[in-house]
Coordinates of C-alpha atoms in Angstrom, one line a residue:
L271 CA -28.9 -19.3 -183.7
A272 CA -30.2 -15.7 -183.4
R273 CA -33.7 -16.9 -182.6
S274 CA -32.5 -19.0 -179.7
I275 CA -30.8 -16.1 -177.9
Q276 CA -32.0 -15.8 -174.3
H277 CA -30.1 -12.8 -173.0
G278 CA -28.7 -9.5 -174.1
V279 CA -25.2 -10.6 -173.3
Q280 CA -25.5 -13.4 -175.9
A281 CA -26.9 -11.0 -178.5
S282 CA -24.0 -8.6 -177.9
M283 CA -21.5 -11.4 -178.3
I284 CA -23.1 -12.4 -181.6
I285 CA -23.2 -8.9 -182.9
D286 CA -19.6 -8.3 -181.9
E287 CA -18.6 -11.5 -183.7
L288 CA -20.7 -11.1 -186.9
G289 CA -20.7 -7.3 -187.1
P290 CA -17.5 -7.1 -189.2
T291 CA -19.1 -9.5 -191.7
F292 CA -22.4 -7.6 -192.1
A293 CA -21.2 -5.9 -195.3
N294 CA -20.3 -9.3 -197.0
L295 CA -23.5 -10.9 -195.7
L296 CA -25.8 -8.2 -197.0
R297 CA -24.1 -7.6 -200.3
D298 CA -23.9 -11.4 -201.0
G299 CA -27.7 -11.8 -200.2
R300 CA -27.1 -13.8 -197.0
H301 CA -29.3 -11.5 -195.0
G302 CA -31.1 -14.0 -192.8
I303 CA -29.0 -13.8 -189.6
V304 CA -28.9 -9.9 -189.9
T305 CA -32.7 -9.8 -190.3
V306 CA -33.2 -12.0 -187.2
L307 CA -30.7 -10.0 -185.1
A308 CA -32.4 -6.8 -186.1
E309 CA -35.8 -8.3 -185.1
R310 CA -34.5 -9.5 -181.7
C311 CA -32.8 -6.2 -181.0
A312 CA -36.1 -4.4 -181.7
K313 CA -38.3 -6.7 -179.7
D314 CA -36.1 -8.0 -176.9
F315 CA -32.7 -6.5 -176.5
E316 CA -32.8 -2.7 -176.6
E317 CA -29.4 -2.6 -174.9
C318 CA -27.9 -4.1 -178.1
Q319 CA -29.5 -1.6 -180.6
K320 CA -26.6 0.9 -180.5
A321 CA -24.0 -1.8 -181.4
F322 CA -26.2 -3.2 -184.1
V323 CA -26.7 0.2 -185.7
K324 CA -23.0 0.9 -185.6
C325 CA -22.3 -2.4 -187.4
M326 CA -24.9 -1.6 -190.0
L327 CA -23.4 1.9 -190.7
V328 CA -19.9 0.5 -190.8
A329 CA -21.0 -2.1 -193.3
L330 CA -23.2 0.1 -195.5
G331 CA -22.0 3.7 -194.8
D332 CA -24.1 6.8 -195.3
D333 CA -26.1 5.0 -198.0
A334 CA -27.4 2.4 -195.6
T335 CA -31.0 3.4 -195.8
T336 CA -30.9 3.6 -199.6
F337 CA -29.3 0.1 -199.8
L338 CA -31.8 -1.4 -197.5
L339 CA -34.7 0.0 -199.6
Y340 CA -33.3 -0.5 -203.1
G341 CA -30.5 -3.0 -202.9
H342 CA -27.2 -3.0 -204.8
N343 CA -28.1 -0.4 -207.5
L344 CA -28.7 2.3 -204.9
E345 CA -31.2 3.8 -207.3
V346 CA -33.8 5.8 -205.5
G347 CA -37.2 4.9 -206.8
A348 CA -36.2 1.4 -208.0
K349 CA -38.1 -1.7 -207.1
I350 CA -38.1 -2.2 -203.3
Y351 CA -35.5 -4.7 -202.1
V352 CA -37.6 -7.0 -199.9
P353 CA -34.9 -8.5 -197.6
G354 CA -33.5 -5.0 -196.9
A355 CA -36.9 -3.6 -196.3
M356 CA -37.5 -6.2 -193.6
I357 CA -34.3 -5.1 -191.8
L358 CA -35.2 -1.5 -192.2
C359 CA -38.6 -2.1 -190.6
N360 CA -36.9 -3.5 -187.5
L361 CA -34.4 -0.6 -187.4
L362 CA -37.3 1.9 -187.5
R363 CA -38.7 0.2 -184.4
F364 CA -35.5 0.8 -182.4
E365 CA -35.5 3.5 -179.7
E366 CA -35.5 7.1 -180.9
K367 CA -31.8 7.8 -180.9
Q368 CA -30.9 4.6 -182.7
Q369 CA -33.5 4.8 -185.4
R370 CA -33.0 8.5 -186.0
K371 CA -30.7 8.4 -189.1
F372 CA -33.0 5.8 -190.8
A373 CA -36.2 7.8 -190.1
R374 CA -34.6 11.1 -191.3
D375 CA -33.2 9.4 -194.4
L376 CA -36.7 8.1 -195.1
A377 CA -38.2 11.6 -194.6
A378 CA -35.6 13.1 -197.0
L379 CA -36.7 10.9 -199.9
P380 CA -38.2 12.8 -202.8
V381 CA -41.9 12.8 -203.0
E382 CA -42.3 10.6 -206.1
P383 CA -40.2 7.6 -204.9
F384 CA -41.6 8.0 -201.4
V385 CA -45.2 7.6 -202.7
K386 CA -44.1 4.8 -205.0
M387 CA -42.7 3.0 -201.9
M388 CA -46.1 3.4 -200.1
R389 CA -47.8 1.7 -202.9
D390 CA -45.5 -1.4 -202.7
G391 CA -46.3 -4.3 -200.5
S392 CA -42.9 -4.4 -198.7
G393 CA -42.5 -0.6 -199.0
S394 CA -45.8 -0.1 -197.2
R395 CA -44.5 -2.2 -194.3
V396 CA -41.6 0.2 -194.0
M397 CA -44.0 3.1 -193.7
D398 CA -46.0 1.2 -191.2
A399 CA -42.9 0.7 -189.1
F400 CA -42.0 4.4 -189.4
L401 CA -45.5 5.5 -188.2
D402 CA -45.5 3.0 -185.4
G403 CA -41.9 3.7 -184.4
H404 CA -40.1 6.2 -182.2
A405 CA -39.4 9.0 -184.7
T406 CA -40.2 12.4 -183.3
R407 CA -43.6 14.0 -184.0
E408 CA -41.9 16.6 -186.2
V409 CA -40.3 14.0 -188.4
K410 CA -43.5 12.1 -188.7
R411 CA -45.5 15.2 -189.5
A412 CA -43.0 16.2 -192.2
V413 CA -43.5 12.7 -193.8
V414 CA -47.2 12.9 -193.7
E415 CA -47.3 16.4 -195.1
K416 CA -45.2 15.1 -198.0
T417 CA -48.0 12.9 -199.1
Y418 CA -50.8 15.5 -199.1
D419 CA -50.9 15.9 -202.9
S420 CA -50.9 12.1 -203.3
V421 CA -53.7 11.3 -200.8
A422 CA -56.4 10.8 -203.5
D423 CA -54.2 8.4 -205.5
L424 CA -53.0 6.5 -202.4
A425 CA -56.6 6.2 -201.1
R426 CA -57.4 4.1 -204.2
D427 CA -54.4 1.8 -203.9
K428 CA -54.4 -1.6 -202.2
F429 CA -51.5 -0.7 -199.9
G430 CA -51.7 3.1 -200.0
S431 CA -55.3 3.1 -198.8
R432 CA -54.3 1.4 -195.5
L433 CA -51.6 3.9 -195.0
V434 CA -53.9 6.9 -195.6
E435 CA -56.2 5.6 -192.9
K436 CA -53.3 5.1 -190.6
M437 CA -51.8 8.5 -191.1
Y438 CA -55.2 10.0 -190.6
K439 CA -55.7 8.1 -187.4
L440 CA -52.3 8.9 -185.8
S441 CA -52.2 12.6 -186.9
A442 CA -53.0 15.8 -185.0
I443 CA -56.4 17.4 -185.7
D444 CA -55.0 20.0 -188.1
V445 CA -53.2 17.3 -190.2
K446 CA -56.4 15.2 -190.2
E447 CA -58.2 18.2 -191.6
Q448 CA -55.7 18.5 -194.4
I449 CA -56.1 14.8 -195.3
A450 CA -59.9 15.1 -195.1
E451 CA -59.9 18.2 -197.3
R452 CA -58.1 16.3 -200.1
L453 CA -60.3 13.3 -199.7
T454 CA -63.4 15.5 -199.9
A455 CA -62.1 17.3 -203.0
N456 CA -61.8 13.9 -204.8
Q457 CA -64.7 12.1 -203.1
T458 CA -66.5 11.0 -206.3
L459 CA -63.4 9.5 -207.8
I460 CA -62.3 7.8 -204.6
A461 CA -65.8 6.5 -203.8
A462 CA -65.9 4.6 -207.1
N463 CA -62.9 2.6 -206.0
F464 CA -63.2 -0.5 -203.7
H465 CA -60.3 0.6 -201.4
G466 CA -61.2 4.3 -201.6
A467 CA -64.8 3.7 -200.4
Y468 CA -63.5 2.3 -197.2
V469 CA -61.0 5.2 -196.7
L470 CA -63.9 7.7 -197.0
K471 CA -66.0 5.7 -194.5
N472 CA -63.2 5.2 -191.9
C473 CA -62.1 8.8 -192.2
R474 CA -65.7 10.0 -191.7
I475 CA -65.7 12.2 -194.7
D476 CA -69.5 12.6 -194.9
T477 CA -69.4 14.0 -191.3
F478 CA -66.5 16.2 -192.2
K479 CA -68.4 17.7 -195.1
R480 CA -71.7 18.3 -193.4
K481 CA -71.0 18.7 -189.7
R482 CA -67.4 20.0 -189.4
E483 CA -67.6 20.9 -185.7
Q484 CA -69.1 17.5 -184.8
W485 CA -66.3 15.8 -186.8
A486 CA -63.6 17.8 -185.0
G487 CA -65.1 17.1 -181.6
A488 CA -65.2 13.4 -182.2
E489 CA -61.7 13.3 -183.6
E490 CA -60.3 15.2 -180.6
G491 CA -62.1 12.8 -178.3
N492 CA -60.7 9.8 -180.0
A493 CA -57.2 11.3 -179.8
K494 CA -57.5 11.8 -176.0
K495 CA -58.7 8.2 -175.6
R496 CA -55.7 6.9 -177.6
E497 CA -53.3 9.0 -175.5
L498 CA -54.9 7.7 -172.2
F499 CA -54.7 4.1 -173.5
A500 CA -51.0 4.6 -174.5
D501 CA -50.2 6.0 -171.1
L502 CA -51.8 3.0 -169.5
L503 CA -49.9 0.6 -171.7
Q504 CA -46.7 2.5 -171.0
G505 CA -47.3 2.1 -167.3
D506 CA -47.8 -1.6 -167.7
E507 CA -44.6 -1.9 -169.8
D508 CA -42.6 0.1 -167.2
K509 CA -43.9 -2.2 -164.4
G510 CA -43.0 -5.3 -166.5
E511 CA -39.5 -4.0 -167.1
K512 CA -39.1 -3.3 -163.3
E513 CA -40.2 -6.8 -162.5
K514 CA -37.8 -8.3 -165.0
K515 CA -34.9 -6.3 -163.5
E516 CA -35.8 -7.4 -160.0
K517 CA -35.8 -11.0 -161.0
K518 CA -32.4 -10.6 -162.7
D519 CA -31.0 -9.0 -159.5

């Protein structure tokens, strides 16, 4: 049903109808419709995000993020609850105001369970969604800084290594330098690992060690290119939204 929704009005009606049942659906493991609604709100119906978030918070209360990550036992650091993680991924892709509570809850997790989440297949997808989402730069920076002392271990992990590269790529130059410093300090250990070797290569650690100014110049240039490309994409998105609105009118 949710996948066949064509308009935001339809989505709003379904959310209004099913919202009061979210608590029972989620706690009974019947999460499919909630997952699809979250996905559609994230991708297609931004105007429905506020109502969806309200229903989620009414259903799960202040512990919503913990429940979505860990399921019924609400034990921080427990095994990741896969269905809930899928919903949380979509919530983190909502516009900034609507995803704010979930992003801040994630940022407030203690370091140990946070890093454990990053090393989990489903948990790493939550971190992906957070990094790609609309959380403020300050919140994202706080999360990345939280991982500094775990960078060497994460770099040698199947899932964590991908996230180290992503954090490095998306961060400001001073944060990149902090990540690179920790990779350099553990280079021998990391280089001996299959995943770690790729992290060292993609983060250009050899250049960082030998030609720091060249490394910094290249990274700043790459950041400017990404910002320009993002501006171009945003322009295309705005144009597309305008055309959609004109067609509706």
